[in-house]
PDB file of C-alpha atoms in Angstrom:
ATOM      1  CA  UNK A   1    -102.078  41.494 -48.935  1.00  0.00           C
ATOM      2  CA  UNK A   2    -100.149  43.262 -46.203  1.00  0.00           C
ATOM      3  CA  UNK A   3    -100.866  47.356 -46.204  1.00  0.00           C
ATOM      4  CA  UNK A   4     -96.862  48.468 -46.594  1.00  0.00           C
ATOM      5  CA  UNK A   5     -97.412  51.287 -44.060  1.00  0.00           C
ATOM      6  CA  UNK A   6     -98.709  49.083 -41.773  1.00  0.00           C
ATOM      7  CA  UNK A   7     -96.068  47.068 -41.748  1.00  0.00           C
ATOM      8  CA  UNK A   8     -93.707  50.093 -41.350  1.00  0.00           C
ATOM      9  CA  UNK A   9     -95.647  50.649 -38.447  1.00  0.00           C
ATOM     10  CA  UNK A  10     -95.204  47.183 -37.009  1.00  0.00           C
ATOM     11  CA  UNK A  11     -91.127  47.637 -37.732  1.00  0.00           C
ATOM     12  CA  UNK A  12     -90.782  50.713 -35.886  1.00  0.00           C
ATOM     13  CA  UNK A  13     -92.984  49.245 -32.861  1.00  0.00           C
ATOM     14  CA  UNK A  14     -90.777  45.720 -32.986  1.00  0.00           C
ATOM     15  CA  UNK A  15     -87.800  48.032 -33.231  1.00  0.00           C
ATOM     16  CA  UNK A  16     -88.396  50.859 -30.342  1.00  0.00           C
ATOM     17  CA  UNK A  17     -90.092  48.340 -27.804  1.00  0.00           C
ATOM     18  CA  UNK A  18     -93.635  50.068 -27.496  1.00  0.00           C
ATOM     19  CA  UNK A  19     -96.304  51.545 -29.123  1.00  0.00           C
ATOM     20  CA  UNK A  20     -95.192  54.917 -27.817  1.00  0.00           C
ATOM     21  CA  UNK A  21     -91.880  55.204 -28.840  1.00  0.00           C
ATOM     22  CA  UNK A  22     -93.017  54.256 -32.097  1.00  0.00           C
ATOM     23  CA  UNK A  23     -95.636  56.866 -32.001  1.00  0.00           C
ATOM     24  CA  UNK A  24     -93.092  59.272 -31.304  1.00  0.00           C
ATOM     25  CA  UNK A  25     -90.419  58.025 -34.042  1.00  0.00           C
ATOM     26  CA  UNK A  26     -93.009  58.185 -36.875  1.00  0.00           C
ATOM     27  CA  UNK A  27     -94.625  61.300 -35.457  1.00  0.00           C
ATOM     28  CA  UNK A  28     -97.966  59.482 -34.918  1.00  0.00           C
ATOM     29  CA  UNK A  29    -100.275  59.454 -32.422  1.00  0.00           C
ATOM     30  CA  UNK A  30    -100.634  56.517 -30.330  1.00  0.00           C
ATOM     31  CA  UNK A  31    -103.751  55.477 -30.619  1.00  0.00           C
ATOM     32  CA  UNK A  32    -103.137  55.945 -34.769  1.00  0.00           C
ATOM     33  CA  UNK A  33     -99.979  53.311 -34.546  1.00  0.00           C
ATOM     34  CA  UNK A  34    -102.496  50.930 -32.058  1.00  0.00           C
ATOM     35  CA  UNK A  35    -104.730  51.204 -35.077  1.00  0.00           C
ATOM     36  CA  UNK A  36    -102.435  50.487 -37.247  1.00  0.00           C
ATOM     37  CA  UNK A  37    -101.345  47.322 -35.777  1.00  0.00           C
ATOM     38  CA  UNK A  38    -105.140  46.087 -34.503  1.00  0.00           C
ATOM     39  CA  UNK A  39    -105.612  46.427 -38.914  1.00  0.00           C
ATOM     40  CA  UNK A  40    -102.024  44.265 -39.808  1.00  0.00           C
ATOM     41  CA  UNK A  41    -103.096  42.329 -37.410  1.00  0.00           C
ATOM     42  CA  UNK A  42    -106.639  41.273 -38.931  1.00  0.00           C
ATOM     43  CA  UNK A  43    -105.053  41.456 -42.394  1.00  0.00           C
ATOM     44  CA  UNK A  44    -102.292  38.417 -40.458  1.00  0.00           C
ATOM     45  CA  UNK A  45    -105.510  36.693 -39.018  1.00  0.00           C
ATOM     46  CA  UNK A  46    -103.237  36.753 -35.865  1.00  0.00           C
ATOM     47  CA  UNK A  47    -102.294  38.730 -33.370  1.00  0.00           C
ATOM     48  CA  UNK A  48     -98.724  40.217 -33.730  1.00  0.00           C
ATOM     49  CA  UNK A  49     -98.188  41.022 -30.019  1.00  0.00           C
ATOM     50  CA  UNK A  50     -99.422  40.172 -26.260  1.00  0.00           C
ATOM     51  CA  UNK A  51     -98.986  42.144 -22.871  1.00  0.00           C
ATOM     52  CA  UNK A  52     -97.618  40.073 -20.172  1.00  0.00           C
ATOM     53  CA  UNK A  53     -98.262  42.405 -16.912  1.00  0.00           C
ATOM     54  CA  UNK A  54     -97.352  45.936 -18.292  1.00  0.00           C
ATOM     55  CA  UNK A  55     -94.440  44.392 -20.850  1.00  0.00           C
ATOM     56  CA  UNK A  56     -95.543  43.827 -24.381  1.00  0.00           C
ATOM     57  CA  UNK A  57     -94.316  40.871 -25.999  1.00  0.00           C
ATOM     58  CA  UNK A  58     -93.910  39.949 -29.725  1.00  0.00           C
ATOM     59  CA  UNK A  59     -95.997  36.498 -30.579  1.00  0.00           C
ATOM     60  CA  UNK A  60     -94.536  33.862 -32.792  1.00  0.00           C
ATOM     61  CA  UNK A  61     -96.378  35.291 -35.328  1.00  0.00           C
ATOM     62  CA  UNK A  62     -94.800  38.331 -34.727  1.00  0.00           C
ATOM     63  CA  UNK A  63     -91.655  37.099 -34.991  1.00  0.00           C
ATOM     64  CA  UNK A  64     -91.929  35.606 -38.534  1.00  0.00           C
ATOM     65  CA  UNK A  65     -93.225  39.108 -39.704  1.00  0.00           C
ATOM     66  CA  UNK A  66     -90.419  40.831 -37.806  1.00  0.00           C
ATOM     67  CA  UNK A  67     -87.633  38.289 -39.724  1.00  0.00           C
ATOM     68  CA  UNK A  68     -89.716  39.264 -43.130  1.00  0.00           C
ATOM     69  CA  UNK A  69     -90.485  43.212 -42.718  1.00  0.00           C
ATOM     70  CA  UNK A  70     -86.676  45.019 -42.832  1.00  0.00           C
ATOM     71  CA  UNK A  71     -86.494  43.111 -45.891  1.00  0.00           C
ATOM     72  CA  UNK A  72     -89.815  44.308 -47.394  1.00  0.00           C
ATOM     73  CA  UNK A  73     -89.114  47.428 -46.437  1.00  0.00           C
ATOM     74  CA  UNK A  74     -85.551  47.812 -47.931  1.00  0.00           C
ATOM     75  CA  UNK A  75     -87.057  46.453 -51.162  1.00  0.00           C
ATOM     76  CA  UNK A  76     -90.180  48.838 -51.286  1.00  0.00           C
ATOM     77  CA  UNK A  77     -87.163  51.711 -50.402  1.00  0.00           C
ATOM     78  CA  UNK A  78     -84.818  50.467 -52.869  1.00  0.00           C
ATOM     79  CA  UNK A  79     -87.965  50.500 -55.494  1.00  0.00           C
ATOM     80  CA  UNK A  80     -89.215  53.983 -54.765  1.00  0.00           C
ATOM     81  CA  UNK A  81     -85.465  55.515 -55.175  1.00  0.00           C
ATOM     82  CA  UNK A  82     -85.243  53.412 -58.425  1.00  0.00           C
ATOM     83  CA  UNK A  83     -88.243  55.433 -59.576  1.00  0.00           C
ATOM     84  CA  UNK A  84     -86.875  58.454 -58.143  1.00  0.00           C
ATOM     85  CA  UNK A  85     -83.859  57.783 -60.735  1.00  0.00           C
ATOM     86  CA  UNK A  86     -86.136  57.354 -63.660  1.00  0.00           C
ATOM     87  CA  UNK A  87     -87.808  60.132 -63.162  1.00  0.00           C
ATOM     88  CA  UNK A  88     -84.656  62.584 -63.197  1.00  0.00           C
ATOM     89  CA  UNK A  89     -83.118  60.955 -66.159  1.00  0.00           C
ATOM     90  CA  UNK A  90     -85.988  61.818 -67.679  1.00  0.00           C
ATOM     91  CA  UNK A  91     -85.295  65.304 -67.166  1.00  0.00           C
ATOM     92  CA  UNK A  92     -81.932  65.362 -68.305  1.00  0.00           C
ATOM     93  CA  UNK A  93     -80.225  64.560 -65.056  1.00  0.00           C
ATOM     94  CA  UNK A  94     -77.533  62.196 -64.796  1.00  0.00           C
ATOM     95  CA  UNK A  95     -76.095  61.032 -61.237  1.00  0.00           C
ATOM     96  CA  UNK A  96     -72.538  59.693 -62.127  1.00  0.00           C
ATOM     97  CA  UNK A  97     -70.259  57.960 -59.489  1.00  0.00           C
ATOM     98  CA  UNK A  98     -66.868  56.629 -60.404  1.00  0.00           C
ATOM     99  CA  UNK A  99     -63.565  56.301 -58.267  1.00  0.00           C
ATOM    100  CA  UNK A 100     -61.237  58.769 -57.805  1.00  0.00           C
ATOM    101  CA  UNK A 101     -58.400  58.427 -60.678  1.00  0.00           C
ATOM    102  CA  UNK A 102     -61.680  58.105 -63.026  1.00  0.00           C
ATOM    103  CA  UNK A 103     -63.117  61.585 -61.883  1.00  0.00           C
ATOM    104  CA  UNK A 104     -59.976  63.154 -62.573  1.00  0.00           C
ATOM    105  CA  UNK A 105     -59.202  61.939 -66.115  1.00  0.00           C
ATOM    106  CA  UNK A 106     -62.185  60.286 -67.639  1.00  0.00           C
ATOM    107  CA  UNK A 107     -65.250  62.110 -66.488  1.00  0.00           C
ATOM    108  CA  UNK A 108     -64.034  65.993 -66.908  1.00  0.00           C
ATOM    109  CA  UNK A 109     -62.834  64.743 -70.585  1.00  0.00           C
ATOM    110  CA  UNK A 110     -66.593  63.563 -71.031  1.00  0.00           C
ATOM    111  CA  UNK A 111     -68.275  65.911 -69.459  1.00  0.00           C
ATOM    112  CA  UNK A 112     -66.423  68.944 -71.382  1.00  0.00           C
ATOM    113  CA  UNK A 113     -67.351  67.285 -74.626  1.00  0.00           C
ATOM    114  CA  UNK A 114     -70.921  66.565 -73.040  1.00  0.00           C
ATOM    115  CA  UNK A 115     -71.918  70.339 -72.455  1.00  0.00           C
ATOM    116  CA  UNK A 116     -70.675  71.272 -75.452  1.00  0.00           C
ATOM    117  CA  UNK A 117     -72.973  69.252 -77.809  1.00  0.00           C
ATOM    118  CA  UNK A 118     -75.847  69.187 -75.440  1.00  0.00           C
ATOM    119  CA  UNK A 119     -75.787  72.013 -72.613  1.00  0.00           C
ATOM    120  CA  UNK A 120     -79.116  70.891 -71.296  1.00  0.00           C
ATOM    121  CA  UNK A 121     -77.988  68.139 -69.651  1.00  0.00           C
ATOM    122  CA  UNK A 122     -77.087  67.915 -66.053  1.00  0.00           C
ATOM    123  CA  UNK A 123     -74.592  65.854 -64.942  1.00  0.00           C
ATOM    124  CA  UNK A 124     -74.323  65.547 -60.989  1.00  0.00           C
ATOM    125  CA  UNK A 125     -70.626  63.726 -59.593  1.00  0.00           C
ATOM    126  CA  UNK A 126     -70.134  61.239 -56.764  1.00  0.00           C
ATOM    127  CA  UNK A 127     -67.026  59.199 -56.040  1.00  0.00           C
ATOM    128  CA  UNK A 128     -66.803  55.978 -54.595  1.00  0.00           C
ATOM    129  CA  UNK A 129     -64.497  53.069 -55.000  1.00  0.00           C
ATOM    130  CA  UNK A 130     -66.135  49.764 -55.744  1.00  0.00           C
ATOM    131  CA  UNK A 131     -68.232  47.819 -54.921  1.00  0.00           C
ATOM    132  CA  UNK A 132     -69.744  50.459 -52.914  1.00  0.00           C
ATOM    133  CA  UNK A 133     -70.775  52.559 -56.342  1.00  0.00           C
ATOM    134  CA  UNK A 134     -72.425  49.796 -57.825  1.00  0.00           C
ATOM    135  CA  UNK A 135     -74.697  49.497 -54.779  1.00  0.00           C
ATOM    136  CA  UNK A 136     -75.215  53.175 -55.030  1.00  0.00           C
ATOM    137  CA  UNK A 137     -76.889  52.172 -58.736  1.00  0.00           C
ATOM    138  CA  UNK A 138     -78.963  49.419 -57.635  1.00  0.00           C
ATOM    139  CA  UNK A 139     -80.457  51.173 -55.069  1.00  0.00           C
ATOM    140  CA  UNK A 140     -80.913  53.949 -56.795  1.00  0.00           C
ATOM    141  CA  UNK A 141     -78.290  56.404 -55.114  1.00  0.00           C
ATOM    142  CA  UNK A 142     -76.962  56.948 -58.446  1.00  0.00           C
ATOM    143  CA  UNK A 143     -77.675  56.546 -62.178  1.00  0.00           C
ATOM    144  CA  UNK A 144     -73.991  55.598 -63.582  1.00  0.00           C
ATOM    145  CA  UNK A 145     -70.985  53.809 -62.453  1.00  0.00           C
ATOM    146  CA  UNK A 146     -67.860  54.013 -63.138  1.00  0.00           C
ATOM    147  CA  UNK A 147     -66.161  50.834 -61.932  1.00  0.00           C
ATOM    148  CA  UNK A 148     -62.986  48.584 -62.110  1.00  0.00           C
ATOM    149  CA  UNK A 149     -61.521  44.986 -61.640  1.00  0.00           C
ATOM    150  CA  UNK A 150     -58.006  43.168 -61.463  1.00  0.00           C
ATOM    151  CA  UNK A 151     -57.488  39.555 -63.317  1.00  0.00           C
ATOM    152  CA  UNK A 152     -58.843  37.206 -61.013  1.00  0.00           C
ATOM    153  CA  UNK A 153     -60.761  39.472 -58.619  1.00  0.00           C
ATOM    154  CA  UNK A 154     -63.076  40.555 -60.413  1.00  0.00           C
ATOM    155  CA  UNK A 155     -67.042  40.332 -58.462  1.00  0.00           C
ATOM    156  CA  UNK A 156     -69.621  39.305 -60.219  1.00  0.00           C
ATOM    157  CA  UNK A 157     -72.181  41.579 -61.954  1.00  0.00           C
ATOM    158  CA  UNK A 158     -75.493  41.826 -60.474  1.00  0.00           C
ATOM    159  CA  UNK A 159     -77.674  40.930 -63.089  1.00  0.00           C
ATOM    160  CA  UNK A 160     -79.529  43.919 -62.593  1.00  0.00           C
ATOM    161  CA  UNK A 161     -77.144  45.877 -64.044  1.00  0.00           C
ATOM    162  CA  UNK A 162     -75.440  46.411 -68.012  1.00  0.00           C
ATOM    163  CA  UNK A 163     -71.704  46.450 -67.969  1.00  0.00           C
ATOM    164  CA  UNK A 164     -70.259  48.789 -70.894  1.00  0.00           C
ATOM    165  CA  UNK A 165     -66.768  47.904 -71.483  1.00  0.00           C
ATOM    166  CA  UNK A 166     -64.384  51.125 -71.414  1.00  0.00           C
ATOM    167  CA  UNK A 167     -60.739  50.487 -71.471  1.00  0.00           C
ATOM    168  CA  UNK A 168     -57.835  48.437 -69.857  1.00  0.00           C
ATOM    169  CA  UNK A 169     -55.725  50.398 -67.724  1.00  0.00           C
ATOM    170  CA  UNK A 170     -52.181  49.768 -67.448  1.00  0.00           C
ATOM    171  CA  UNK A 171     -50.688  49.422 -63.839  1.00  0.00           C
ATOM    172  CA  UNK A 172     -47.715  51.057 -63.175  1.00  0.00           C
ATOM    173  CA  UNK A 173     -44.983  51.700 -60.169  1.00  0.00           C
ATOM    174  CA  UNK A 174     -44.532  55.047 -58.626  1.00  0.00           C
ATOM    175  CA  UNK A 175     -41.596  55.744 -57.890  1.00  0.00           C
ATOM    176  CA  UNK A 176     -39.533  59.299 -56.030  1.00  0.00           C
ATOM    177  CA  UNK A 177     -37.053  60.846 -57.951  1.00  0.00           C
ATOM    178  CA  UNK A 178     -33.663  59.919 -57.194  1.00  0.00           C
ATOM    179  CA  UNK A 179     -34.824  55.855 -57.165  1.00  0.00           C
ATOM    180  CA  UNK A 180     -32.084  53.865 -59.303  1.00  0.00           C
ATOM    181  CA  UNK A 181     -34.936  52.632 -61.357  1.00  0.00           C
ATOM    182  CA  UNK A 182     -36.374  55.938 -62.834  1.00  0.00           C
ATOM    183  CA  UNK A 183     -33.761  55.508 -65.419  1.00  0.00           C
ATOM    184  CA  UNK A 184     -35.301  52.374 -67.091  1.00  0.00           C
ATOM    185  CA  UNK A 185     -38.638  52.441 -69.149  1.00  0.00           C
ATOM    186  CA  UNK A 186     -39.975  49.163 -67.239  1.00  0.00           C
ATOM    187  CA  UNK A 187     -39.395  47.459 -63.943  1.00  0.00           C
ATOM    188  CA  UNK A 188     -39.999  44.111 -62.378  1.00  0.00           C
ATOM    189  CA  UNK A 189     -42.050  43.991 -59.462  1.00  0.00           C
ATOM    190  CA  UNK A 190     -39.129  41.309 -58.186  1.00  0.00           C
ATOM    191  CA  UNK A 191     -36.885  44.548 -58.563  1.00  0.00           C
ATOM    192  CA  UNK A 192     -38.124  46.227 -56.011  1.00  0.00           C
ATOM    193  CA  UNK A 193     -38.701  43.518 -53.388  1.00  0.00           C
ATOM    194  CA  UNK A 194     -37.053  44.911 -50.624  1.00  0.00           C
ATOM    195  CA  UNK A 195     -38.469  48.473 -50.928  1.00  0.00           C
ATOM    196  CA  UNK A 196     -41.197  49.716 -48.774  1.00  0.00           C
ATOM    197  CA  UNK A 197     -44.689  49.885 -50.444  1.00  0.00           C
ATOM    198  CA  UNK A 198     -47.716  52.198 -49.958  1.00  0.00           C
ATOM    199  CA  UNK A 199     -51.058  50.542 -51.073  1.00  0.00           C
ATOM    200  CA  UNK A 200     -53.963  51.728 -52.396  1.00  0.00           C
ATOM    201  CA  UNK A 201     -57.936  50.974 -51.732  1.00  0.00           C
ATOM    202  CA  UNK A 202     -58.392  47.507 -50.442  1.00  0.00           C
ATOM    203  CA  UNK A 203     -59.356  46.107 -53.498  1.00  0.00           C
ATOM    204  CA  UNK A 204     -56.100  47.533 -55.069  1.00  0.00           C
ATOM    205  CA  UNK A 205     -54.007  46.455 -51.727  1.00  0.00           C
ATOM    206  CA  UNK A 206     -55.332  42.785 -52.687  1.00  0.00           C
ATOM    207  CA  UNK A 207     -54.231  43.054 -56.570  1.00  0.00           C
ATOM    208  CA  UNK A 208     -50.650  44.401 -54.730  1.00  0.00           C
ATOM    209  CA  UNK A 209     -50.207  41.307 -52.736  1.00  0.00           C
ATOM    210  CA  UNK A 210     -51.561  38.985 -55.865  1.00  0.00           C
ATOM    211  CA  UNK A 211     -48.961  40.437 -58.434  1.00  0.00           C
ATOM    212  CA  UNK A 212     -46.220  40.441 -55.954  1.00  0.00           C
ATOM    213  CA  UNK A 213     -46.478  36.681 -54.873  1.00  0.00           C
ATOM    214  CA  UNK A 214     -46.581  35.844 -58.827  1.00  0.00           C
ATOM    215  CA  UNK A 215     -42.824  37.753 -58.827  1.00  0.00           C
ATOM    216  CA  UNK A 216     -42.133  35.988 -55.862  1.00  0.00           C
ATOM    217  CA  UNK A 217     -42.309  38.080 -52.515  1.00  0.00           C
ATOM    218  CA  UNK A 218     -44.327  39.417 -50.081  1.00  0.00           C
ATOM    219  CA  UNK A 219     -44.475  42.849 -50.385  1.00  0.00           C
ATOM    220  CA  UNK A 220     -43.546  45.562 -46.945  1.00  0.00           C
ATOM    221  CA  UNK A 221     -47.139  47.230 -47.432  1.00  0.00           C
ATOM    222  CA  UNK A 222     -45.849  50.139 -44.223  1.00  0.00           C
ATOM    223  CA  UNK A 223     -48.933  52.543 -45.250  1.00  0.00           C
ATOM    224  CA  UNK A 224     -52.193  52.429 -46.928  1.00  0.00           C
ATOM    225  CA  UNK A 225     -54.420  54.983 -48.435  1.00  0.00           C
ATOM    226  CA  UNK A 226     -57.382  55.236 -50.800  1.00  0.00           C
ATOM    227  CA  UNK A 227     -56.196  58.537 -51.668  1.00  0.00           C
ATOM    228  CA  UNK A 228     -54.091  59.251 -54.934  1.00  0.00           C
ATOM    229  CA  UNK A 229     -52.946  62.565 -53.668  1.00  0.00           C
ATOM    230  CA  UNK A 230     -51.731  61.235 -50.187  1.00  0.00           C
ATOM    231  CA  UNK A 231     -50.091  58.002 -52.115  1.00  0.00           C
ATOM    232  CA  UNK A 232     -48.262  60.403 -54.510  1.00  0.00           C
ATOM    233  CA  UNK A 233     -47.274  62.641 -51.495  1.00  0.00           C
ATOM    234  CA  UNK A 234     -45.964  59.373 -49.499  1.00  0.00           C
ATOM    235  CA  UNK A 235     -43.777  58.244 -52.190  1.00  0.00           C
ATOM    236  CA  UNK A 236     -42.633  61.710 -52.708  1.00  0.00           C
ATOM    237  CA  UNK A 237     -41.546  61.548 -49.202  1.00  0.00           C
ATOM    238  CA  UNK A 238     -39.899  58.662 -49.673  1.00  0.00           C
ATOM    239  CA  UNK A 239     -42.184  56.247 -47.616  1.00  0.00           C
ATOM    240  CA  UNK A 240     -42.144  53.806 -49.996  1.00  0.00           C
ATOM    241  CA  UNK A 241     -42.716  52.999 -53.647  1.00  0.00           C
ATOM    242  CA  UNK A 242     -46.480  52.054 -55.047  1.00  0.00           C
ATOM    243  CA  UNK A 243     -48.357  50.174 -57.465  1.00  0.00           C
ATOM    244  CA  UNK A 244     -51.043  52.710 -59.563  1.00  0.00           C
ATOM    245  CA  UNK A 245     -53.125  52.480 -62.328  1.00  0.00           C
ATOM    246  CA  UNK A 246     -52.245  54.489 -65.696  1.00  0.00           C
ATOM    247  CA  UNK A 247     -54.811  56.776 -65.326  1.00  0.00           C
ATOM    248  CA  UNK A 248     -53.117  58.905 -62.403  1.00  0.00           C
ATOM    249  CA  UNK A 249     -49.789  59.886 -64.553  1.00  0.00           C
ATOM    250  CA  UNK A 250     -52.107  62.268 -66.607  1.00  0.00           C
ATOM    251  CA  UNK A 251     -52.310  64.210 -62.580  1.00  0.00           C
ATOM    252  CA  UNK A 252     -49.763  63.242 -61.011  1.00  0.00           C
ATOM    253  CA  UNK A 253     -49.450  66.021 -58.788  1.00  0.00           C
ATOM    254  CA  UNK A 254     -45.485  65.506 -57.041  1.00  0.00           C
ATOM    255  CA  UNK A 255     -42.407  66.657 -59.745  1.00  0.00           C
ATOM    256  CA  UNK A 256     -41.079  64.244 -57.635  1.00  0.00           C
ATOM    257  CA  UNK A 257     -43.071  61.161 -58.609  1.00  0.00           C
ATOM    258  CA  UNK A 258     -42.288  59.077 -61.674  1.00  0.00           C
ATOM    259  CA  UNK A 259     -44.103  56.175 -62.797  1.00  0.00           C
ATOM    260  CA  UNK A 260     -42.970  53.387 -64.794  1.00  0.00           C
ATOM    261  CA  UNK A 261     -44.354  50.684 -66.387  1.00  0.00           C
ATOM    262  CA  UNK A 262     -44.595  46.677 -65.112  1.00  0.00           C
ATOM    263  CA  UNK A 263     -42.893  44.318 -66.381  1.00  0.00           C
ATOM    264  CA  UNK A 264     -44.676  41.666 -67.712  1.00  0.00           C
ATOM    265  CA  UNK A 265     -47.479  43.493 -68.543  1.00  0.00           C
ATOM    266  CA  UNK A 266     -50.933  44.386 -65.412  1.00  0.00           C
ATOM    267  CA  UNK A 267     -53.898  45.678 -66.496  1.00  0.00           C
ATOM    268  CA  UNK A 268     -57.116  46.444 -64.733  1.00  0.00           C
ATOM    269  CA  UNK A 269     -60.319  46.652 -66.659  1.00  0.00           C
ATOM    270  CA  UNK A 270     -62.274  49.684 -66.439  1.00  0.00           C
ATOM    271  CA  UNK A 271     -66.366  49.299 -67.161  1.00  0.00           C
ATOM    272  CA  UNK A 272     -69.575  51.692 -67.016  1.00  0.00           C
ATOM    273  CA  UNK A 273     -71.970  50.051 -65.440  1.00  0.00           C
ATOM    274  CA  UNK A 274     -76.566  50.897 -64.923  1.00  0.00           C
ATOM    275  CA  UNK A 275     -80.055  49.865 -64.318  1.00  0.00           C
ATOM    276  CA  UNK A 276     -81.027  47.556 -67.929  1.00  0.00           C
ATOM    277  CA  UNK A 277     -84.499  49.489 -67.437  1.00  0.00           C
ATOM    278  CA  UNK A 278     -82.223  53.098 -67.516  1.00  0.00           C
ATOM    279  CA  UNK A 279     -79.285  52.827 -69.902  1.00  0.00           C
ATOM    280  CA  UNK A 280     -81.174  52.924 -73.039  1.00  0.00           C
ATOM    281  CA  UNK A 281     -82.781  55.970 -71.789  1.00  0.00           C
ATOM    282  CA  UNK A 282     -81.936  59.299 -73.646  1.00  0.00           C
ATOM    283  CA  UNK A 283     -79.776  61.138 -71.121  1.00  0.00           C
ATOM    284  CA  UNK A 284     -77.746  58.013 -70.065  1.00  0.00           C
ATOM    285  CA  UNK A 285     -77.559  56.942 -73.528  1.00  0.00           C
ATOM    286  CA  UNK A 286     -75.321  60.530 -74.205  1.00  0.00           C
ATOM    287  CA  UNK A 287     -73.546  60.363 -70.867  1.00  0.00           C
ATOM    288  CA  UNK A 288     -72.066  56.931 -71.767  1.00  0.00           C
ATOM    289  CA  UNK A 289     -71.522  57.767 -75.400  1.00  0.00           C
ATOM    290  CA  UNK A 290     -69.005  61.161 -74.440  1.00  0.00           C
ATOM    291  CA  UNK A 291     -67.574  58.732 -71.278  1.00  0.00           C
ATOM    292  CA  UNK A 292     -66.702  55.903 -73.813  1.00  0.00           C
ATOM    293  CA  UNK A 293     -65.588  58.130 -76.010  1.00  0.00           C
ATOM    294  CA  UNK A 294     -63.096  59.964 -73.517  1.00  0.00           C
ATOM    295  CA  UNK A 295     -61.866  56.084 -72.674  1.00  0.00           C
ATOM    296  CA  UNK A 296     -61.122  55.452 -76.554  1.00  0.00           C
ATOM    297  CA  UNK A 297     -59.036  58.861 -76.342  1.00  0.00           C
ATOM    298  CA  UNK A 298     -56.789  57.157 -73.059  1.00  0.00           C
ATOM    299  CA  UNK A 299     -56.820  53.894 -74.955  1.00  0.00           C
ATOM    300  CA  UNK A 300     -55.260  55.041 -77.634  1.00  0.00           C
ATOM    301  CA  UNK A 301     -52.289  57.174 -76.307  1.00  0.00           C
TER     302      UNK A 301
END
């Protein structure tokens, strides 16, 4: 069996080039880290590295360890947050990440009703569009995600995780006041096919270009922004018109934005996603009950 701090040893040695260097990295002394390795190197039953003049060299052996250890060691890391996790949901503390137009409609909706019924709770806020908050949950970054996909782009699940169904969120165009189209209740994408467009977060900018070839045209994407308050602000200015989800027209921020709805009909679906081992736990268990709750609310206006 292979002594994990050993082998974080033997990284940081492989890594820096010398014993030294790795001495000084892990604040070790060097004749501690040439311990170290002498003891991987009998647990092995070969030696990890040779000295060829005054250069040390990695032996084949080495080598296939080296390939092996980041690995090891991102998994023993990944485990020890995971545990981390546990232990603060345990004590009432929730790490929630969700993307932006969620943390401005969903979560302070939740959260209000949250702290009312149960003030002992903590409830700690990230953002982060996906897929990157999903990997904040499997490596235990966070203990929640809020998370979204489009028809036909949607990633797979890691099968680490539950997915909790929240809502389907409407898409709709943004438009700046004055546009011909404000007028009407719904629009066709095809409508507006030789307008300028500001896009959203790459995964949105992708569901832009897939709904617009479906109506027929490539659309004249002249900015792009993962920001709802700098899209509104754009179209505002007159930059061009956008494609946003529902959610935003509870904030949108510019009296002279208007969204209206798509014709035919674009949803994206909107899902809570955590650990199996955590989201039967106490505090996550009331987290997601107020979130789902504050998605029934949007889901039925």
């Amino acid at each position: 069996m292979l002594d994990s701090r050993r082998l974080r040893t033997f990284h940081e040695v492989v890594t820096t080039g010398s014993f030294t260097a790795a001495a000084r990295s892990l604040g070790y002394t060097q004749p501690a880290v040439t311990q170290q390795i002498r003891a991987l190197e009998r647990e092995a039953g070969m030696p990890l590295f040779t000295r060829k003049g005054r250069r040390m060299c990695v032996t084949e052996a080495g080598q296939a360890l080296a390939r092996h250890a980041e690995d090891i060691l991102g998994r023993v890391r990944d485990a020890q947050q995971q545990l981390q996790a546990l232990a603060r949901l345990r004590a009432g503390r929730v790490r929630v990440c969700a993307f932006p137009s969620a943390n401005a409609t969903l979560i302070p909706d939740a959260v209000a009703t949250l702290l009312a019924d149960h003030p002992a709770v903590r409830v700690e806020l990230q953002e982060a569009e996906p897929p990157e908050s999903l990997h904040r949950v499997l490596t235990g970054a966070c203990d929640l995600a809020l998370s979204f996909g489009y028809p036909g782009l949607r990633a797979e699940v890691p099968p680490q995780l539950a997915e909790i169904d929240l809502l389907e969120d409407r898409l709709v165009v943004l438009l700046p006041a004055g546009h011909p189209l404000v007028r009407r209740r719904a629009v066709r994408l095809a409508e507006l096919a030789r307008e300028r467009w500001v896009a959203g977060c790459s995964r949105c900018r992708v569901n832009l270009l897939r709904i617009c070839a479906e109506e027929g045209f490539e659309p004249d994407v002249v900015f792009s922004t993962d920001d709802n308050l700098a899209l509104q602000s754009l179209v505002a200015a007159g930059v061009g018109v956008a494609v946003a989800p529902s959610l935003v027209l509870s904030h949108l921020n510019q009296r002279q934005v208007t969204g209206r709805l798509i014709e035919p009909n674009v949803v994206r679906r909107v899902g809570a996603y955590a650990l199996r081992d955590h989201v039967h736990l106490p505090a996550t268990q009331l987290v997601l009950e107020h979130i789902r709750s504050a998605a029934a609310a949007r889901n039925g206006c």
